[in-house]
C-alpha atoms as one frame of an Amber mdcrd trajectory, in Angstrom:
protein
   0.759   1.609 -15.680   0.363   0.256 -12.155   1.162  -3.413 -11.503  -1.013
  -3.772  -8.403  -3.817  -2.238  -6.380  -4.851  -3.173  -2.849  -8.367  -2.286
  -1.681  -9.385  -2.422   1.975 -12.777  -3.320   3.422 -13.496   0.394   3.905
 -12.814   0.931   0.163  -9.454   2.679   0.488  -7.415   1.985  -2.641  -3.615
   1.736  -2.473  -2.218   1.713  -6.011   1.416   1.276  -7.039   2.998   4.593
  -8.008   0.248   6.792  -6.605   1.123   9.317  -3.915   0.126   8.850  -0.291
  -0.134  11.531   2.350  -0.301   9.052   5.264   3.170  10.039   6.439   2.757
  13.829   6.637   3.003  13.820  10.433   6.384  12.082  10.043   7.693  14.847
   7.779   6.977  13.271   4.371   4.453  15.296   2.382   3.903  12.825  -0.440
   5.471   9.420  -1.031   4.740   6.805  -3.689   3.806   3.191  -3.090   6.469
   0.896  -4.555   5.810  -2.697  -3.389   3.841  -4.825  -0.981   4.452  -8.063
   0.886   2.754 -10.401   3.353   4.109 -10.528   6.899   2.170 -12.911   9.117
  -1.352 -11.547   9.509  -0.500  -8.252   7.789  -0.075  -6.896   4.290   2.852
  -4.473   4.372   2.798  -1.583   1.906   6.262  -0.220   1.145   6.749   3.370
   0.078   9.647   5.555  -0.989  12.242   6.452   1.662  11.806   3.077   3.419
   8.387   3.947   4.843   5.963   1.090   5.527   2.268   0.825   6.330   0.955
  -2.477   7.722  -2.710  -3.390   7.250  -4.251  -6.419   9.006  -5.133  -9.105
   6.439  -8.752  -9.229   7.612  -9.108  -5.607   6.392  -8.060  -6.461   2.825
 -10.960  -6.724   0.389  -8.828  -7.682  -2.632  -5.444  -7.367  -4.290  -5.474
  -6.892  -8.059  -2.261  -7.516  -9.981  -1.096  -7.411 -13.577   1.766  -9.442
 -15.044   5.139  -7.729 -15.267   5.954  -6.484 -18.759
């Protein structure tokens, strides 16, 4: 069960554990979202293999979280 989901203003959902294909042009066919953090005016999504995707905070619609088990 995912512990968090981040949804952007254009309704893109980024859910913990789900695969992303955003890094295909960098040679990674499918990587899973592991964590996220805030860095200044950005929310940084961290994926397997040390890959990161930064989204400007003003593009975040909401972040839903569940308590750790």
